[in-house]
Short mmCIF file of C-alpha atoms and ligand atoms in Angstrom, two decimals:
data_model
loop_
_atom_site.label_atom_id
_atom_site.label_comp_id
_atom_site.label_asym_id
_atom_site.label_seq_id
_atom_site.Cartn_x
_atom_site.Cartn_y
_atom_site.Cartn_z
CA MET A 26 87.11 26.08 100.81
CA ASN A 27 90.97 27.61 99.74
CA ILE A 28 92.89 25.59 97.26
CA LEU A 29 96.71 26.56 96.00
CA VAL A 30 97.80 24.95 92.07
CA ILE A 31 101.45 24.65 92.32
CA GLY A 32 102.45 25.42 89.04
CA SER A 33 102.54 28.28 85.90
CA GLY A 34 101.21 26.71 82.54
CA GLY A 35 97.25 26.15 81.09
CA ARG A 36 97.68 22.92 83.01
CA GLU A 37 97.50 24.48 86.54
CA HIS A 38 95.62 27.90 84.93
CA SER A 39 92.91 24.84 83.09
CA LEU A 40 93.05 23.62 86.59
CA ALA A 41 91.86 26.05 88.34
CA GLU A 42 89.18 27.30 86.16
CA CYS A 43 87.93 24.56 87.42
CA PHE A 44 87.99 24.21 90.88
CA ALA A 45 86.95 28.09 90.92
CA LYS A 46 83.27 26.33 89.84
CA SER A 47 83.74 23.88 92.90
CA LYS A 48 80.44 25.91 94.64
CA LYS A 49 82.24 24.52 98.11
CA VAL A 50 85.88 26.53 97.18
CA ALA A 51 85.66 30.52 97.79
CA LYS A 52 89.67 31.02 96.83
CA VAL A 53 91.64 29.38 94.39
CA TYR A 54 95.31 30.12 94.62
CA VAL A 55 98.11 29.65 91.63
CA SER A 56 101.96 29.18 92.33
CA PRO A 57 103.54 30.27 90.26
CA GLY A 58 100.92 31.10 87.93
CA ASN A 59 101.13 33.55 85.13
CA ALA A 60 100.20 37.37 83.55
CA GLY A 61 97.83 35.73 81.93
CA ILE A 62 95.64 33.14 84.45
CA ALA A 63 96.22 36.52 86.99
CA LYS A 64 93.80 37.88 85.07
CA TYR A 65 91.86 35.53 86.74
CA TYR A 66 93.11 33.95 89.98
CA GLU A 67 95.22 35.47 92.65
CA CYS A 68 98.97 34.00 91.51
CA VAL A 69 101.44 33.93 94.42
CA LYS A 70 105.64 33.25 93.91
CA LEU A 71 106.24 30.60 96.92
CA PRO A 72 110.36 29.19 95.36
CA LYS A 73 110.43 27.39 98.01
CA GLN A 74 108.97 24.49 100.40
CA GLU A 75 108.97 26.45 103.19
CA ASP A 76 107.83 29.27 101.49
CA ILE A 77 104.48 27.40 100.12
CA CYS A 78 103.56 25.64 103.76
CA ASN A 79 103.81 28.96 105.01
CA PHE A 80 101.23 30.91 103.24
CA CYS A 81 98.74 26.88 103.12
CA ARG A 82 98.65 28.64 106.54
CA GLN A 83 98.45 31.82 106.68
CA ASN A 84 95.54 31.70 104.39
CA THR A 85 94.18 28.62 105.53
CA ILE A 86 94.43 26.36 102.42
CA ASP A 87 92.44 23.75 102.76
CA LEU A 88 94.23 21.52 99.40
CA VAL A 89 97.44 21.66 98.14
CA PHE A 90 97.00 20.25 94.32
CA ILE A 91 100.56 20.40 91.62
CA GLY A 92 100.09 20.62 87.45
CA PRO A 93 103.81 19.51 87.04
CA GLU A 94 105.54 16.91 88.23
CA GLN A 95 109.41 18.45 88.91
CA PRO A 96 107.82 19.67 92.91
CA ILE A 97 107.56 16.30 92.34
CA ALA A 98 110.63 14.96 92.06
CA GLU A 99 111.88 17.72 94.47
CA GLY A 100 109.74 15.89 97.41
CA LEU A 101 106.53 18.65 97.71
CA SER A 102 104.48 16.33 98.11
CA ASP A 103 106.03 13.80 100.86
CA TYR A 104 107.14 17.29 102.62
CA LEU A 105 103.12 19.04 103.07
CA TRP A 106 102.30 15.81 104.00
CA GLU A 107 104.66 16.12 106.97
CA LYS A 108 103.81 19.26 107.79
CA GLY A 109 100.18 18.18 107.54
CA ILE A 110 98.81 19.91 104.25
CA SER A 111 96.81 18.21 102.37
CA VAL A 112 97.94 17.24 99.12
CA ILE A 113 96.92 16.21 95.60
CA ALA A 114 100.24 14.32 93.87
CA PRO A 115 102.30 11.04 94.47
CA SER A 116 105.22 10.75 96.70
CA LYS A 117 109.01 11.65 95.30
CA PHE A 118 109.07 8.10 95.10
CA ALA A 119 105.93 6.97 93.89
CA GLY A 120 106.76 9.20 91.24
CA GLN A 121 109.33 7.52 89.55
CA LEU A 122 106.76 6.79 87.37
CA GLU A 123 107.26 9.71 85.94
CA THR A 124 111.18 10.33 86.60
CA SER A 125 112.54 7.60 85.86
CA LYS A 126 112.76 5.64 82.88
CA ILE A 127 113.87 2.30 84.61
CA PHE A 128 112.21 2.32 87.50
CA ALA A 129 108.94 2.92 85.63
CA LYS A 130 110.77 0.09 82.77
CA ASP A 131 111.30 -2.90 85.35
CA LEU A 132 107.82 -2.11 87.57
CA MET A 133 106.28 -2.48 83.78
CA GLN A 134 108.61 -6.27 83.07
CA LYS A 135 107.94 -6.99 86.97
CA SER A 136 104.87 -6.83 86.37
CA LYS A 137 103.74 -8.30 82.73
CA ILE A 138 102.31 -5.07 81.76
CA PRO A 139 102.50 -4.81 78.14
CA THR A 140 105.42 -2.50 76.64
CA ALA A 141 108.03 -2.10 74.69
CA ARG A 142 110.69 -4.71 74.47
CA TYR A 143 113.96 -2.89 76.43
CA GLN A 144 117.14 -2.85 77.74
CA ILE A 145 118.90 -0.97 79.24
CA ALA A 146 122.91 0.47 78.69
CA ARG A 147 125.69 2.00 80.34
CA THR A 148 128.23 2.89 78.59
CA VAL A 149 127.58 3.87 74.57
CA GLU A 150 129.21 0.94 73.04
CA GLN A 151 127.17 -1.42 74.94
CA ALA A 152 124.42 0.99 74.45
CA LEU A 153 125.12 0.42 70.06
CA GLU A 154 125.52 -3.58 70.59
CA LEU A 155 121.55 -3.70 72.00
CA ILE A 156 120.77 -1.35 69.01
CA GLU A 157 122.45 -3.28 66.42
CA ASN A 158 120.86 -6.57 67.92
CA PHE A 159 117.50 -4.44 68.22
CA GLY A 160 117.47 -3.44 64.70
CA TYR A 161 116.06 0.02 63.06
CA PRO A 162 113.96 2.18 63.87
CA ALA A 163 115.43 1.90 67.68
CA VAL A 164 114.54 4.14 71.28
CA ILE A 165 116.66 5.02 73.26
CA LYS A 166 116.29 6.93 76.32
CA ALA A 167 117.58 8.22 78.76
CA ASP A 168 116.11 7.84 83.06
CA GLY A 169 115.65 10.88 84.23
CA LEU A 170 113.67 13.32 83.22
CA ALA A 171 114.32 15.82 80.88
CA GLY A 172 111.73 18.35 79.55
CA GLY A 173 111.01 16.06 76.18
CA LYS A 174 114.45 15.78 75.01
CA GLY A 175 115.39 12.09 76.54
CA VAL A 176 113.21 9.90 73.89
CA ILE A 177 115.08 9.50 70.51
CA ILE A 178 113.63 7.80 67.00
CA VAL A 179 116.90 6.51 65.86
CA SER A 180 116.95 5.11 62.25
CA ASP A 181 120.58 4.18 61.65
CA LEU A 182 123.68 3.63 63.10
CA ASN A 183 124.41 7.65 62.67
CA GLU A 184 121.80 8.97 63.75
CA ALA A 185 122.20 6.30 67.71
CA GLU A 186 125.98 7.47 67.94
CA ASP A 187 125.18 11.26 67.19
CA ALA A 188 121.46 9.98 69.75
CA LEU A 189 124.22 8.94 71.80
CA ASN A 190 126.11 11.58 72.61
CA LYS A 191 124.00 13.95 73.54
CA ILE A 192 121.16 12.08 75.55
CA THR A 193 122.57 11.56 78.70
CA ILE A 194 123.81 8.61 79.74
CA SER A 195 122.55 8.47 84.15
CA ALA A 196 124.71 6.20 86.93
CA ARG A 197 121.17 3.63 86.79
CA GLY A 198 122.48 3.50 82.30
CA VAL A 199 120.58 4.18 79.77
CA ILE A 200 117.27 2.58 78.27
CA VAL A 201 116.99 1.20 75.00
CA GLU A 202 113.71 -0.56 72.88
CA GLU A 203 112.74 -2.25 70.56
CA PHE A 204 109.90 1.23 68.15
CA LEU A 205 106.00 0.32 68.73
CA LYS A 206 103.76 1.03 65.70
CA GLY A 207 100.57 1.81 66.24
CA TRP A 208 98.63 5.64 67.28
CA GLU A 209 98.80 7.35 70.87
CA VAL A 210 95.85 7.75 73.01
CA SER A 211 96.47 9.39 76.86
CA LEU A 212 94.38 8.03 79.90
CA PHE A 213 94.57 10.19 83.19
CA ALA A 214 93.07 7.56 86.87
CA PHE A 215 92.40 9.67 89.45
CA THR A 216 93.80 7.49 92.80
CA ASP A 217 93.64 6.34 95.96
CA GLY A 218 96.37 4.17 96.01
CA VAL A 219 94.29 0.89 95.45
CA ASN A 220 90.83 1.38 93.84
CA PHE A 221 90.70 4.10 90.69
CA LYS A 222 88.26 6.49 88.12
CA THR A 223 89.26 6.92 84.42
CA THR A 224 89.21 9.94 83.45
CA LEU A 225 88.12 10.79 78.92
CA PHE A 226 90.93 9.45 76.50
CA ALA A 227 92.49 12.67 74.97
CA GLN A 228 95.08 12.70 72.06
CA ASP A 229 97.72 14.93 71.88
CA HIS A 230 99.52 16.27 69.56
CA LYS A 231 103.53 15.82 70.32
CA GLN A 232 105.02 17.02 66.64
CA LEU A 233 106.36 20.80 65.75
CA TYR A 234 104.43 20.22 62.39
CA ASP A 235 101.70 19.21 60.60
CA GLY A 236 101.36 15.31 59.24
CA ASP A 237 103.14 14.67 62.82
CA ARG A 238 106.27 16.01 61.46
CA GLY A 239 109.08 18.06 62.74
CA PRO A 240 110.81 17.92 66.38
CA ASN A 241 108.55 15.66 69.39
CA THR A 242 107.12 19.70 71.64
CA GLY A 243 105.40 19.40 75.11
CA GLY A 244 102.03 18.75 73.10
CA MET A 245 101.13 21.23 70.73
CA GLY A 246 96.99 20.61 70.52
CA ALA A 247 94.66 18.01 72.20
CA TYR A 248 91.09 16.19 72.02
CA ALA A 249 89.37 14.66 74.29
CA PRO A 250 86.97 11.84 74.04
CA VAL A 251 89.68 9.64 71.55
CA PRO A 252 85.83 7.59 70.28
CA GLU A 253 87.88 4.34 69.18
CA ALA A 254 89.98 4.56 71.87
CA GLU A 255 86.91 3.18 73.93
CA LYS A 256 87.17 -0.68 73.87
CA TYR A 257 90.37 -0.97 74.76
CA ARG A 258 89.83 0.66 78.07
CA SER A 259 88.89 -2.00 79.61
CA LYS A 260 92.09 -3.87 78.99
CA ILE A 261 93.54 -0.82 80.01
CA GLU A 262 92.69 -0.93 83.25
CA LYS A 263 92.92 -5.37 83.49
CA GLU A 264 96.03 -4.84 81.84
CA ILE A 265 97.76 -1.34 82.75
CA VAL A 266 96.52 0.34 85.52
CA GLU A 267 95.09 -2.48 88.40
CA PRO A 268 99.08 -4.04 88.07
CA THR A 269 101.19 -1.10 88.00
CA LEU A 270 98.79 0.23 91.13
CA LYS A 271 98.86 -3.42 93.15
CA ALA A 272 103.01 -2.87 92.13
CA MET A 273 103.21 0.00 93.90
CA ARG A 274 102.13 -0.97 96.96
CA ASP A 275 103.28 -4.05 96.63
CA MET A 276 106.26 -1.80 97.04
CA GLY A 277 104.99 -0.27 99.72
CA TYR A 278 104.53 2.76 98.19
CA PRO A 279 100.64 2.86 97.00
CA TYR A 280 100.56 6.13 94.61
CA LYS A 281 98.26 7.96 95.57
CA GLY A 282 97.09 11.04 93.16
CA ILE A 283 97.14 10.28 89.23
CA LEU A 284 98.42 8.54 86.94
CA TYR A 285 98.87 9.56 83.75
CA CYS A 286 99.55 6.21 81.47
CA GLY A 287 100.03 7.21 77.68
CA LEU A 288 99.59 4.70 75.04
CA MET A 289 100.32 3.50 72.12
CA ILE A 290 98.00 1.19 70.34
CA THR A 291 99.38 -1.69 67.87
CA ARG A 292 98.59 -4.72 65.87
CA GLU A 293 98.87 -6.30 69.43
CA GLY A 294 96.15 -4.25 72.02
CA PRO A 295 97.57 -1.54 73.60
CA LYS A 296 101.13 -0.93 75.45
CA ILE A 297 102.47 1.40 77.67
CA VAL A 298 105.15 4.03 76.37
CA GLU A 299 105.73 6.17 79.24
CA TYR A 300 103.81 6.49 82.43
CA ASN A 301 103.37 9.91 84.19
CA CYS A 302 102.55 11.22 87.68
CA ARG A 303 100.42 14.15 86.54
CA LEU A 304 97.83 15.82 84.51
CA GLY A 305 99.02 16.42 80.40
CA ASP A 306 99.31 19.78 79.58
CA PRO A 307 97.82 20.59 76.69
CA GLU A 308 94.98 17.27 77.01
CA ALA A 309 93.85 18.28 81.05
CA GLN A 310 92.95 21.24 79.48
CA VAL A 311 90.40 19.03 77.25
CA ILE A 312 89.77 17.10 79.82
CA LEU A 313 89.02 19.43 82.75
CA PRO A 314 86.63 21.34 80.61
CA LEU A 315 84.26 18.34 80.28
CA LEU A 316 84.66 17.65 84.23
CA GLU A 317 81.17 16.83 85.25
CA THR A 318 81.58 16.44 88.57
CA ASP A 319 82.69 18.21 91.31
CA LEU A 320 86.46 18.37 91.58
CA VAL A 321 87.38 19.11 95.33
CA ASP A 322 85.29 15.58 95.92
CA ILE A 323 86.95 14.07 93.20
CA CYS A 324 90.40 14.88 95.57
CA GLN A 325 88.58 14.25 98.78
CA ALA A 326 87.75 11.05 98.27
CA ILE A 327 91.47 10.61 96.70
CA LEU A 328 92.36 11.89 100.09
CA GLN A 329 90.24 9.65 101.96
CA SER A 330 90.47 6.37 101.15
CA GLU A 331 87.14 5.85 98.42
CA ILE A 332 88.20 6.85 95.37
CA ASN A 333 85.24 4.11 94.50
CA LYS A 334 82.66 6.25 95.37
CA ILE A 335 82.60 8.47 93.07
CA GLU A 336 81.51 8.98 89.59
CA LEU A 337 82.74 10.79 86.94
CA LYS A 338 81.06 12.24 84.98
CA PHE A 339 81.93 13.60 81.97
CA SER A 340 79.51 16.16 78.96
CA ASP A 341 78.62 14.45 76.39
CA LYS A 342 80.98 17.30 74.15
CA THR A 343 84.21 17.05 72.47
CA ALA A 344 86.98 19.88 73.97
CA LEU A 345 89.96 20.44 71.10
CA GLY A 346 92.78 22.93 72.22
CA VAL A 347 95.16 24.97 69.87
CA VAL A 348 98.79 25.35 71.59
CA LEU A 349 99.91 28.71 69.98
CA ALA A 350 104.07 28.45 70.52
CA SER A 351 106.96 31.47 69.99
CA GLY A 352 107.52 30.91 65.81
CA GLY A 353 111.30 28.66 67.15
CA TYR A 354 109.92 26.29 69.67
CA PRO A 355 111.20 23.88 71.49
CA LEU A 356 114.76 25.13 70.07
CA SER A 357 115.18 28.58 70.51
CA TYR A 358 112.61 31.47 70.10
CA GLN A 359 112.72 35.36 70.66
CA LYS A 360 109.85 36.33 74.36
CA GLY A 361 108.50 39.88 74.63
CA PHE A 362 106.06 39.82 71.16
CA PRO A 363 102.26 41.40 72.72
CA LEU A 364 99.11 39.41 72.09
CA ILE A 365 96.38 41.02 70.35
CA MET A 366 93.22 39.41 71.53
CA PRO A 367 89.76 40.74 72.51
CA SER A 368 89.26 40.52 75.80
CA THR A 369 86.62 38.45 75.60
CA LEU A 370 87.61 35.17 74.88
CA SER A 371 86.34 32.19 77.32
CA GLY A 372 88.42 28.74 76.94
CA ILE A 373 91.93 30.47 76.62
CA TYR A 374 94.40 28.90 78.84
CA PHE A 375 97.88 30.71 79.32
CA SER A 376 101.09 29.25 79.72
CA GLY A 377 104.13 31.24 78.26
CA VAL A 378 103.13 34.77 79.30
CA ALA A 379 104.37 37.74 81.38
CA ASP A 380 102.42 41.16 81.47
CA ALA A 381 104.36 44.67 79.74
CA GLU A 382 102.71 47.97 79.94
CA ASN A 383 100.32 47.70 77.18
CA GLY A 384 99.35 44.41 78.27
CA LEU A 385 100.43 41.23 77.72
CA VAL A 386 104.02 40.17 75.92
CA THR A 387 104.99 36.22 75.37
CA SER A 388 107.43 35.09 77.20
CA GLY A 389 107.51 30.86 76.83
CA GLY A 390 106.90 28.26 73.67
CA ARG A 391 104.21 27.66 73.77
CA VAL A 392 102.54 30.93 74.88
CA LEU A 393 98.36 29.49 75.38
CA CYS A 394 96.21 26.64 74.79
CA ALA A 395 93.10 28.18 72.60
CA VAL A 396 89.99 25.75 73.18
CA GLY A 397 86.64 25.77 71.91
CA VAL A 398 84.16 22.76 73.00
CA GLY A 399 81.71 21.46 70.92
CA LYS A 400 78.44 18.98 69.66
CA ASP A 401 81.23 16.81 68.60
CA LEU A 402 84.68 17.13 67.13
CA ASN A 403 84.15 19.34 64.08
CA GLU A 404 82.53 21.34 66.65
CA ALA A 405 84.70 22.20 68.90
CA ARG A 406 87.64 21.74 65.43
CA GLU A 407 85.50 25.24 65.00
CA GLU A 408 84.94 27.17 67.51
CA ALA A 409 89.03 26.88 67.95
CA TYR A 410 90.03 26.96 65.32
CA SER A 411 88.53 30.55 65.69
CA LYS A 412 88.92 31.90 68.84
CA ALA A 413 93.53 30.59 67.47
CA GLN A 414 92.78 33.40 64.98
CA GLN A 415 91.74 35.67 67.26
CA ILE A 416 94.41 35.81 68.85
CA THR A 417 98.19 37.39 66.73
CA PHE A 418 101.61 37.75 68.31
CA GLU A 419 104.76 37.97 66.13
CA ASN A 420 106.10 34.91 64.87
CA ARG A 421 103.34 33.04 66.60
CA ILE A 422 102.57 29.33 64.68
CA PHE A 423 100.63 26.68 65.54
CA ARG A 424 99.03 23.07 63.77
CA GLN A 425 96.30 23.50 61.14
CA ASP A 426 95.74 19.64 61.77
CA ILE A 427 94.77 18.74 65.59
CA GLY A 428 91.85 16.68 65.74
CA LEU A 429 92.65 15.10 61.81
CA ARG A 430 94.40 12.07 63.01
CA ASN A 431 92.92 9.06 61.60
CA ASN A 432 93.19 6.98 64.14
CA THR A 433 91.54 3.88 62.82
CA LEU A 434 94.12 3.66 59.99
CA LEU A 435 97.10 4.04 61.64
CA ASP A 436 95.41 0.69 64.47
CA ASN A 437 95.06 -1.45 61.09
CA GLY A 438 99.77 -0.96 60.95
CA ASP A 439 99.43 1.50 58.27
CA LYS A 440 101.93 3.68 60.30
P1 LIG B 526 108.50 9.62 76.02
O1 LIG B 526 108.96 10.74 77.44
O2 LIG B 526 108.66 8.74 76.42
O3 LIG B 526 106.43 9.48 76.11
O4 LIG B 526 108.02 9.53 74.46
C1 LIG B 526 107.50 10.37 74.29
C2 LIG B 526 107.20 10.20 72.41
O5 LIG B 526 108.26 9.40 72.13
C3 LIG B 526 106.69 9.06 73.08
O6 LIG B 526 104.91 10.33 72.80
C4 LIG B 526 105.58 8.45 71.78
O7 LIG B 526 105.34 9.15 70.57
C5 LIG B 526 107.58 8.73 70.83
N1 LIG B 526 108.22 7.12 72.07
C6 LIG B 526 108.78 6.76 73.53
N2 LIG B 526 108.54 5.28 72.99
C7 LIG B 526 108.06 4.67 71.97
C8 LIG B 526 108.22 3.47 71.03
N3 LIG B 526 109.28 2.22 71.32
N4 LIG B 526 108.00 2.97 69.80
C9 LIG B 526 107.34 4.00 69.85
N5 LIG B 526 107.47 5.65 69.77
C10 LIG B 526 108.13 5.36 70.54
N1 LIG B 527 100.99 16.00 76.97
C1 LIG B 527 102.30 15.53 77.36
C2 LIG B 527 102.41 15.98 78.15
O1 LIG B 527 102.04 16.63 79.26
O2 LIG B 527 103.07 15.20 79.17
#
């Protein structure tokens, strides 16, 4: 089989690696990929949907796997289906679980899925009134895709006014919701629309600085599995994943692909904070290296509506990833700094890198993710940090405390 992975980051790098491990796969392409991924897999630039379709026909692509949300929001999966090309990703309509937070919250409410209480405001004045009623801290969420900048937590009226000036109030409005106390964890479900299989739990570290301080980012590191979350798995499957898929079927738009549940484990149990319609980045980089079931078999089961026949097997090791970023990220940062690293390092998943005369240079906020795999969290951490230390570039920043959160403490309501 020939596979085309759509996307350009570390997640897509790890997807390509995971597909390449399959004995059923002859060739993996990534579009557009990046200069780091291109060292291992052929990267092709296919800017338009039409280009992707033509490429698939000319190169006998058997399966397209869409990594990021943007092409899903643009309807790439619907387009490829129409052209008879097999694709793993939900339809544009079903993708609204991620692309419209109001669509997602409405669905949660109608299906009685545990989540933060919320209300929709149409104007700044309305939003301020709602926030005053909710009390502080309160959470303000823009409706559409906002590249990680659509959620603002405010602790007083000044901050609320400031946030509402920055955030876009779409035609559908803006969400004001209750702040949930607890600890966060992600769970992914491979689903054919009816049945599903969940992966290992993973924990992302979204804030820029150690101790979960500073601005929100795309994710500064992650690890999997998360043993403390296991006791909530069946509750999450029954109270969150199942009713979500049922609601989509009832609407006439079954959700096929990967459903990402961003969860808060609160004193009252797990609640859903957000859905995404894809794998996480950097969560994919720590889940996929542990996956023992052939990813091609999983994809085929999704396509043939036979996911219930698949056994998802994971190694009993732990994987931990540390993101190396450009100083200044997530705001402005300089690019073009040469990467100095041993060429033999494995478990490095590239994101923001470009080619220059003498090798790779930085070209994005998140530059790469260094992943260690070990028999336990400590070993995985040591391995990941030892790799991270061997990779240098000017203005390099990374968190020192990936995997060190005390989830049980937060579970008792201490945060
Ligand atoms: P989202 O894009 O919805 O995942 O939000 C980004 C981050 O904001 C989440 O990962 C949480 O850390 C935080 N967040 C979002 N909603 C809430 C909430 N209701 N209570 C507490 N934190 C939240
Ligand atoms: N790591 C968070 C995300 O992929 O959205």
